[in-house]
Short mmCIF file of C-alpha atoms in Angstrom, two decimals:
data_model
loop_
_atom_site.label_atom_id
_atom_site.label_comp_id
_atom_site.label_asym_id
_atom_site.label_seq_id
_atom_site.Cartn_x
_atom_site.Cartn_y
_atom_site.Cartn_z
CA MET A 6 -81.83 14.48 169.06
CA SER A 7 -83.23 11.52 167.17
CA ARG A 8 -82.58 7.90 168.05
CA ILE A 9 -83.94 4.70 166.54
CA PRO A 10 -84.34 1.52 168.65
CA GLY A 11 -82.97 -1.89 167.76
CA LEU A 12 -81.38 -5.01 169.26
CA ASP A 13 -78.74 -7.68 168.73
CA VAL A 14 -79.11 -11.46 169.02
CA SER A 15 -77.19 -14.73 168.85
CA TYR A 16 -77.75 -18.37 169.83
CA TRP A 17 -78.51 -17.08 173.34
CA GLN A 18 -81.92 -16.08 171.92
CA PRO A 19 -82.90 -19.43 170.37
CA SER A 20 -86.57 -18.65 169.71
CA VAL A 21 -87.67 -15.26 168.38
CA ASN A 22 -91.08 -14.13 167.15
CA TRP A 23 -89.77 -11.54 164.71
CA PRO A 24 -93.13 -9.91 163.80
CA GLN A 25 -93.71 -9.27 167.52
CA VAL A 26 -90.23 -7.79 167.84
CA ARG A 27 -90.94 -5.48 164.91
CA ALA A 28 -94.35 -4.57 166.32
CA SER A 29 -92.68 -3.56 169.60
CA GLY A 30 -90.99 -0.71 167.71
CA GLN A 31 -87.60 -2.19 166.78
CA TRP A 32 -86.17 -1.12 163.42
CA PHE A 33 -82.84 -2.94 163.17
CA VAL A 34 -80.96 -5.98 164.47
CA PHE A 35 -77.36 -7.17 164.54
CA ILE A 36 -77.07 -10.96 164.35
CA LYS A 37 -74.05 -13.08 165.28
CA ALA A 38 -72.83 -15.01 162.24
CA THR A 39 -69.41 -16.39 163.13
CA GLU A 40 -66.64 -16.62 165.72
CA GLY A 41 -63.01 -17.34 164.97
CA GLU A 42 -61.92 -19.30 161.91
CA SER A 43 -64.62 -21.96 161.71
CA TYR A 44 -67.51 -21.49 164.16
CA THR A 45 -70.91 -20.52 162.74
CA ASP A 46 -73.68 -19.45 165.10
CA PRO A 47 -76.34 -22.19 164.77
CA LYS A 48 -79.19 -19.67 164.95
CA PHE A 49 -77.78 -17.32 162.32
CA PRO A 50 -79.74 -18.69 159.32
CA SER A 51 -83.11 -18.64 161.06
CA HIS A 52 -82.51 -15.26 162.74
CA TRP A 53 -81.28 -13.81 159.44
CA SER A 54 -84.30 -14.90 157.40
CA GLY A 55 -86.83 -14.30 160.19
CA ALA A 56 -85.72 -10.73 160.82
CA ARG A 57 -85.82 -10.00 157.10
CA SER A 58 -89.34 -11.38 156.73
CA ALA A 59 -90.49 -9.10 159.55
CA GLY A 60 -88.97 -6.02 157.91
CA LEU A 61 -86.03 -5.26 160.22
CA LEU A 62 -82.78 -3.86 158.83
CA ARG A 63 -80.02 -6.40 159.55
CA GLY A 64 -76.27 -6.50 160.01
CA ALA A 65 -74.12 -9.60 160.67
CA TYR A 66 -71.23 -9.68 163.13
CA CYS A 67 -68.12 -11.77 163.78
CA PHE A 68 -66.75 -12.32 167.28
CA PHE A 69 -63.04 -11.79 166.67
CA HIS A 70 -60.12 -13.67 168.25
CA PRO A 71 -56.85 -11.79 167.73
CA ASN A 72 -54.77 -14.90 168.51
CA ARG A 73 -56.13 -16.61 165.39
CA ASP A 74 -55.55 -15.92 161.70
CA PRO A 75 -57.50 -12.72 160.90
CA GLN A 76 -57.85 -13.43 157.20
CA LYS A 77 -59.18 -16.93 157.83
CA GLN A 78 -61.68 -15.43 160.28
CA ALA A 79 -62.69 -12.84 157.69
CA ALA A 80 -62.98 -15.42 154.91
CA HIS A 81 -65.17 -17.65 157.07
CA PHE A 82 -67.43 -14.71 157.96
CA VAL A 83 -67.76 -13.63 154.32
CA ASN A 84 -68.55 -17.17 153.17
CA VAL A 85 -71.23 -17.68 155.82
CA VAL A 86 -72.99 -14.40 155.02
CA LYS A 87 -72.69 -14.72 151.25
CA ASN A 88 -74.00 -18.30 151.36
CA THR A 89 -77.35 -16.88 152.46
CA GLN A 90 -77.55 -15.12 149.06
CA ASP A 91 -78.41 -12.04 151.12
CA ASN A 92 -75.74 -9.67 152.46
CA GLY A 93 -78.13 -7.82 154.74
CA GLU A 94 -78.85 -4.11 154.79
CA LEU A 95 -76.51 -2.67 157.43
CA PRO A 96 -72.69 -2.86 157.22
CA PRO A 97 -70.94 -5.96 158.63
CA VAL A 98 -69.52 -5.78 162.14
CA LEU A 99 -66.22 -6.73 163.80
CA ASP A 100 -66.90 -7.59 167.46
CA LEU A 101 -63.78 -6.68 169.46
CA GLU A 102 -64.00 -7.95 173.03
CA ALA A 103 -61.35 -10.67 173.46
CA ALA A 104 -57.65 -9.84 173.83
CA ASP A 105 -56.62 -13.51 174.06
CA GLY A 106 -53.36 -12.46 175.72
CA MET A 107 -52.18 -10.62 172.60
CA PRO A 108 -50.30 -7.28 172.76
CA ARG A 109 -52.04 -4.14 171.57
CA ASP A 110 -50.04 -3.75 168.38
CA LYS A 111 -50.98 -7.28 167.27
CA ILE A 112 -54.65 -6.76 168.10
CA ILE A 113 -54.71 -3.53 166.09
CA SER A 114 -52.86 -4.89 163.06
CA ARG A 115 -54.88 -8.11 162.94
CA ALA A 116 -58.20 -6.31 163.37
CA ARG A 117 -57.25 -4.09 160.44
CA LEU A 118 -56.55 -7.13 158.26
CA TRP A 119 -60.05 -8.45 159.03
CA LEU A 120 -61.66 -5.07 158.39
CA ASP A 121 -59.86 -4.55 155.08
CA TYR A 122 -60.71 -8.07 153.87
CA VAL A 123 -64.41 -7.71 154.70
CA GLU A 124 -64.62 -4.18 153.31
CA GLN A 125 -63.29 -5.43 149.99
CA ALA A 126 -65.67 -8.40 149.98
CA PHE A 127 -68.81 -6.34 150.64
CA ASP A 128 -67.67 -2.95 149.31
CA ARG A 129 -68.77 -1.41 152.60
CA LYS A 130 -66.76 -0.07 155.52
CA PRO A 131 -67.45 -2.39 158.47
CA ILE A 132 -68.63 -1.25 161.87
CA ILE A 133 -66.40 -1.74 164.93
CA TYR A 134 -68.17 -3.00 168.05
CA SER A 135 -66.38 -2.77 171.39
CA ASN A 136 -66.53 -1.35 174.91
CA ILE A 137 -64.65 1.48 176.62
CA SER A 138 -62.30 -0.75 178.60
CA PHE A 139 -61.21 -2.81 175.60
CA LEU A 140 -60.73 0.17 173.31
CA GLU A 141 -58.64 2.08 175.83
CA SER A 142 -56.60 -0.89 177.05
CA ASN A 143 -56.20 -3.01 173.91
CA PHE A 144 -57.00 -0.84 170.88
CA SER A 145 -55.01 2.33 171.50
CA GLU A 146 -51.59 3.53 170.38
CA ALA A 147 -48.77 4.97 172.48
CA ASN A 148 -50.55 8.34 172.75
CA GLY A 149 -53.64 6.67 174.23
CA ASN A 150 -55.79 7.29 171.16
CA PRO A 151 -57.06 4.74 168.63
CA PRO A 152 -55.29 4.52 165.27
CA ALA A 153 -56.50 7.29 162.98
CA TRP A 154 -57.83 4.83 160.39
CA ALA A 155 -60.09 3.15 162.98
CA ARG A 156 -62.15 6.31 163.40
CA GLU A 157 -63.18 6.04 159.75
CA HIS A 158 -65.31 3.05 160.77
CA PRO A 159 -68.70 3.55 162.43
CA LEU A 160 -68.52 2.80 166.16
CA TRP A 161 -71.02 0.54 167.88
CA LEU A 162 -70.28 1.11 171.56
CA GLY A 163 -71.22 -1.25 174.37
CA TRP A 164 -71.71 0.70 177.61
CA TYR A 165 -74.34 0.02 180.26
CA PRO A 166 -75.07 2.90 182.66
CA ASN A 167 -75.98 2.06 186.25
CA GLN A 168 -79.26 3.88 185.72
CA TYR A 169 -80.31 4.55 182.14
CA THR A 170 -82.22 7.78 181.55
CA PRO A 171 -83.95 8.37 178.19
CA GLY A 172 -81.97 10.82 176.10
CA MET A 173 -78.68 10.34 177.94
CA ASN A 174 -75.44 9.87 176.02
CA PRO A 175 -72.87 7.13 176.62
CA LEU A 176 -69.43 7.73 178.06
CA MET A 177 -66.95 7.78 175.20
CA PRO A 178 -63.58 6.01 175.07
CA ARG A 179 -60.55 8.27 174.75
CA GLY A 180 -59.96 9.50 171.21
CA TRP A 181 -63.43 8.60 169.92
CA THR A 182 -65.79 11.50 169.32
CA LYS A 183 -68.86 9.91 167.78
CA TRP A 184 -70.98 6.80 168.24
CA THR A 185 -73.23 5.41 165.52
CA PHE A 186 -74.83 2.60 167.55
CA TRP A 187 -74.98 2.21 171.32
CA GLN A 188 -75.68 -1.06 173.13
CA TYR A 189 -77.05 0.46 176.31
CA ASN A 190 -78.71 -2.52 178.01
CA ASN A 191 -77.77 -6.21 178.06
CA LYS A 192 -80.67 -7.25 180.29
CA GLY A 193 -83.59 -5.78 178.39
CA SER A 194 -86.99 -7.28 177.67
CA LEU A 195 -88.94 -7.33 174.41
CA PRO A 196 -92.15 -8.96 173.19
CA GLY A 197 -91.35 -11.92 171.00
CA ILE A 198 -88.06 -12.73 172.79
CA GLY A 199 -88.40 -12.27 176.53
CA ASP A 200 -85.74 -11.18 179.00
CA LYS A 201 -81.95 -10.71 178.87
CA VAL A 202 -82.00 -9.04 175.49
CA ASP A 203 -79.33 -6.62 174.24
CA LEU A 204 -80.97 -3.30 173.41
CA ASP A 205 -79.42 -0.70 171.12
CA TRP A 206 -79.87 2.80 169.78
CA PHE A 207 -78.99 4.20 166.37
CA ASN A 208 -77.70 7.76 166.68
CA GLY A 209 -79.80 9.54 164.07
CA THR A 210 -83.12 9.70 162.28
CA LEU A 211 -84.93 6.86 160.53
CA GLU A 212 -83.97 8.43 157.20
CA GLU A 213 -80.30 8.36 158.27
CA LEU A 214 -80.58 4.72 159.33
CA TYR A 215 -81.99 3.80 155.92
CA ALA A 216 -79.23 5.86 154.28
CA LEU A 217 -76.62 3.84 156.20
CA ALA A 218 -78.35 0.72 154.89
CA GLY A 219 -78.14 2.12 151.36
CA LEU A 220 -81.91 2.08 150.99
CA PRO A 221 -84.57 4.71 150.28
CA MET A 222 -87.23 5.27 152.87
CA PRO A 223 -90.24 3.06 152.00
CA ALA A 224 -93.30 4.92 150.81
CA GLN A 225 -96.32 4.59 153.06
CA THR A 226 -99.63 3.50 151.52
CA PRO A 227 -102.37 2.53 153.99
CA LEU A 228 -104.18 -0.79 153.86
CA VAL A 229 -107.46 -1.68 155.57
CA HIS A 230 -107.91 -4.53 158.03
CA THR A 231 -111.24 -5.78 159.38
CA VAL A 232 -110.95 -6.87 163.00
CA ALA A 233 -111.81 -10.52 163.64
CA ALA A 234 -112.79 -12.15 166.92
CA GLY A 235 -109.84 -12.74 169.22
CA GLU A 236 -107.54 -10.21 167.56
CA THR A 237 -105.66 -7.55 169.52
CA PHE A 238 -103.83 -4.42 168.45
CA LEU A 239 -100.54 -6.27 169.07
CA SER A 240 -101.52 -9.30 166.99
CA ILE A 241 -102.63 -7.05 164.12
CA ALA A 242 -99.42 -5.00 164.27
CA SER A 243 -97.41 -8.24 164.27
CA ARG A 244 -99.31 -9.54 161.25
CA TYR A 245 -98.38 -6.51 159.17
CA ALA A 246 -94.87 -6.11 160.64
CA ILE A 247 -95.51 -2.54 161.79
CA THR A 248 -95.02 -0.98 165.19
CA LEU A 249 -97.81 -1.08 167.74
CA LEU A 250 -97.39 2.68 168.20
CA ASP A 251 -97.90 3.35 164.47
CA LEU A 252 -101.04 1.23 164.47
CA LEU A 253 -102.46 2.98 167.55
CA ASN A 254 -101.65 6.43 166.17
CA ALA A 255 -103.52 5.59 162.97
CA ASN A 256 -106.49 4.09 164.88
CA PRO A 257 -107.35 5.93 168.12
CA GLN A 258 -110.73 4.17 168.31
CA LEU A 259 -111.54 1.17 170.50
CA LEU A 260 -110.90 -2.27 169.07
CA LYS A 261 -114.16 -3.96 168.04
CA VAL A 262 -114.96 -7.03 165.96
CA GLY A 263 -115.88 -5.86 162.47
CA GLU A 264 -114.09 -2.52 162.91
CA ARG A 265 -112.07 -1.44 159.84
CA LEU A 266 -108.56 -0.35 160.83
CA THR A 267 -106.14 1.73 158.80
CA ILE A 268 -102.83 -0.15 158.43
CA PRO A 269 -99.99 2.32 157.71
CA THR A 270 -97.82 -0.26 156.00
CA SER A 271 -95.39 0.17 153.11
CA ARG A 272 -96.61 -0.75 149.65
CA ALA A 273 -94.69 -0.44 146.41
CA SER A 274 -96.64 0.90 143.45
CA GLY A 275 -96.69 -1.24 140.34
CA ARG A 276 -94.25 -3.94 141.51
CA THR A 277 -95.52 -7.43 140.75
CA TYR A 278 -94.27 -11.01 140.74
CA THR A 279 -95.60 -13.99 138.79
CA VAL A 280 -95.67 -17.18 140.87
CA ALA A 281 -93.44 -19.96 139.52
CA ALA A 282 -93.46 -23.71 140.22
CA GLY A 283 -92.14 -24.46 143.71
CA ASP A 284 -92.71 -20.94 145.05
CA THR A 285 -94.06 -20.34 148.53
CA LEU A 286 -95.27 -17.04 149.88
CA SER A 287 -92.58 -17.05 152.58
CA ALA A 288 -89.85 -17.55 149.96
CA ILE A 289 -91.28 -14.74 147.82
CA ALA A 290 -91.47 -12.44 150.87
CA ALA A 291 -87.83 -13.18 151.78
CA ARG A 292 -86.73 -12.57 148.18
CA PHE A 293 -88.29 -9.11 148.09
CA GLY A 294 -87.56 -8.12 151.69
CA THR A 295 -91.18 -7.92 152.81
CA THR A 296 -93.51 -10.12 154.89
CA VAL A 297 -96.01 -12.89 154.17
CA SER A 298 -98.78 -10.97 155.91
CA ALA A 299 -98.06 -7.81 153.92
CA ILE A 300 -98.22 -9.69 150.59
CA ALA A 301 -101.40 -11.47 151.70
CA ALA A 302 -103.01 -8.16 152.65
CA ALA A 303 -101.94 -6.42 149.44
CA ASN A 304 -103.48 -9.22 147.37
CA ASP A 305 -106.52 -10.02 149.53
CA LEU A 306 -105.34 -13.61 150.04
CA ALA A 307 -107.66 -15.40 152.43
CA ASP A 308 -105.21 -18.32 152.76
CA PRO A 309 -101.49 -17.36 152.43
CA ASN A 310 -100.65 -21.05 151.96
CA ARG A 311 -102.61 -21.22 148.71
CA ILE A 312 -101.01 -19.55 145.70
CA SER A 313 -100.97 -20.90 142.16
CA VAL A 314 -98.43 -21.01 139.34
CA GLY A 315 -98.96 -18.04 137.03
CA GLN A 316 -100.70 -15.95 139.68
CA VAL A 317 -99.58 -12.30 139.59
CA LEU A 318 -98.92 -10.85 143.05
CA ILE A 319 -98.53 -7.22 144.10
CA ILE A 320 -95.30 -7.00 146.12
CA PRO A 321 -95.35 -4.44 148.95
CA ALA A 322 -92.11 -2.74 149.98
#
């Protein structure tokens, strides 16, 4: 049974060191974009770009209010995400937690309007996030099961066991047979963020996660890094946006100044970019879905802040 770790964030995590998060072993993140008809999470733009630069697969979510116009909520969500010029890698998410005093039939019909609108806008079937209590009490039909169409959407289930045991499975709401993502801890801790972090699992292999994102698995081509004074394995892993475990597995030796480490980072063969006026390395990294440190390493740039117009850069995956 394969599972891939990830997390979800919002304005409740105002400051995130995304390379450290990636180095801790996280592969994906869901980021709050909107709520209702007009609210935009103030941290969405920085979380969205920061997670991308660090190499995490990202999905945006909308906190849904069934007592408000579902199509206006969907339109606001689509506009906010599309205005980034970057739709993310994972499917968009409808966050179903609030009943707002609405009857079940209204919640179901209005959620479907949001889902259909967003699916048409992104040409991807959105994910449904919810918990067992809400799904059974507010998102079920007369027979106690969810509407048949709802089970065509991937389920991201929020359920926190009293005592989590690695490898355990979540309790499932009635009528649902499969979970795609599981939010199993809302009080977790991660390097680069701190405490009270939502932790998640993807139910599958890394190849299956990339397939859900519509992306091929990145090819692995090692780089070499020479250890400088003051560096640690964690700081080096963060620099290259790889996991600490991958770095340690590739380098079982002790860390010493001057030691040459193998960096098992992704690197695309033959892909280049010619620097134009006004370009920065961070903007180029965001454009190609890689990191500043990975581009710097692939091009032996001593100072990532110094690039020149006309310079041809190798772009790692």
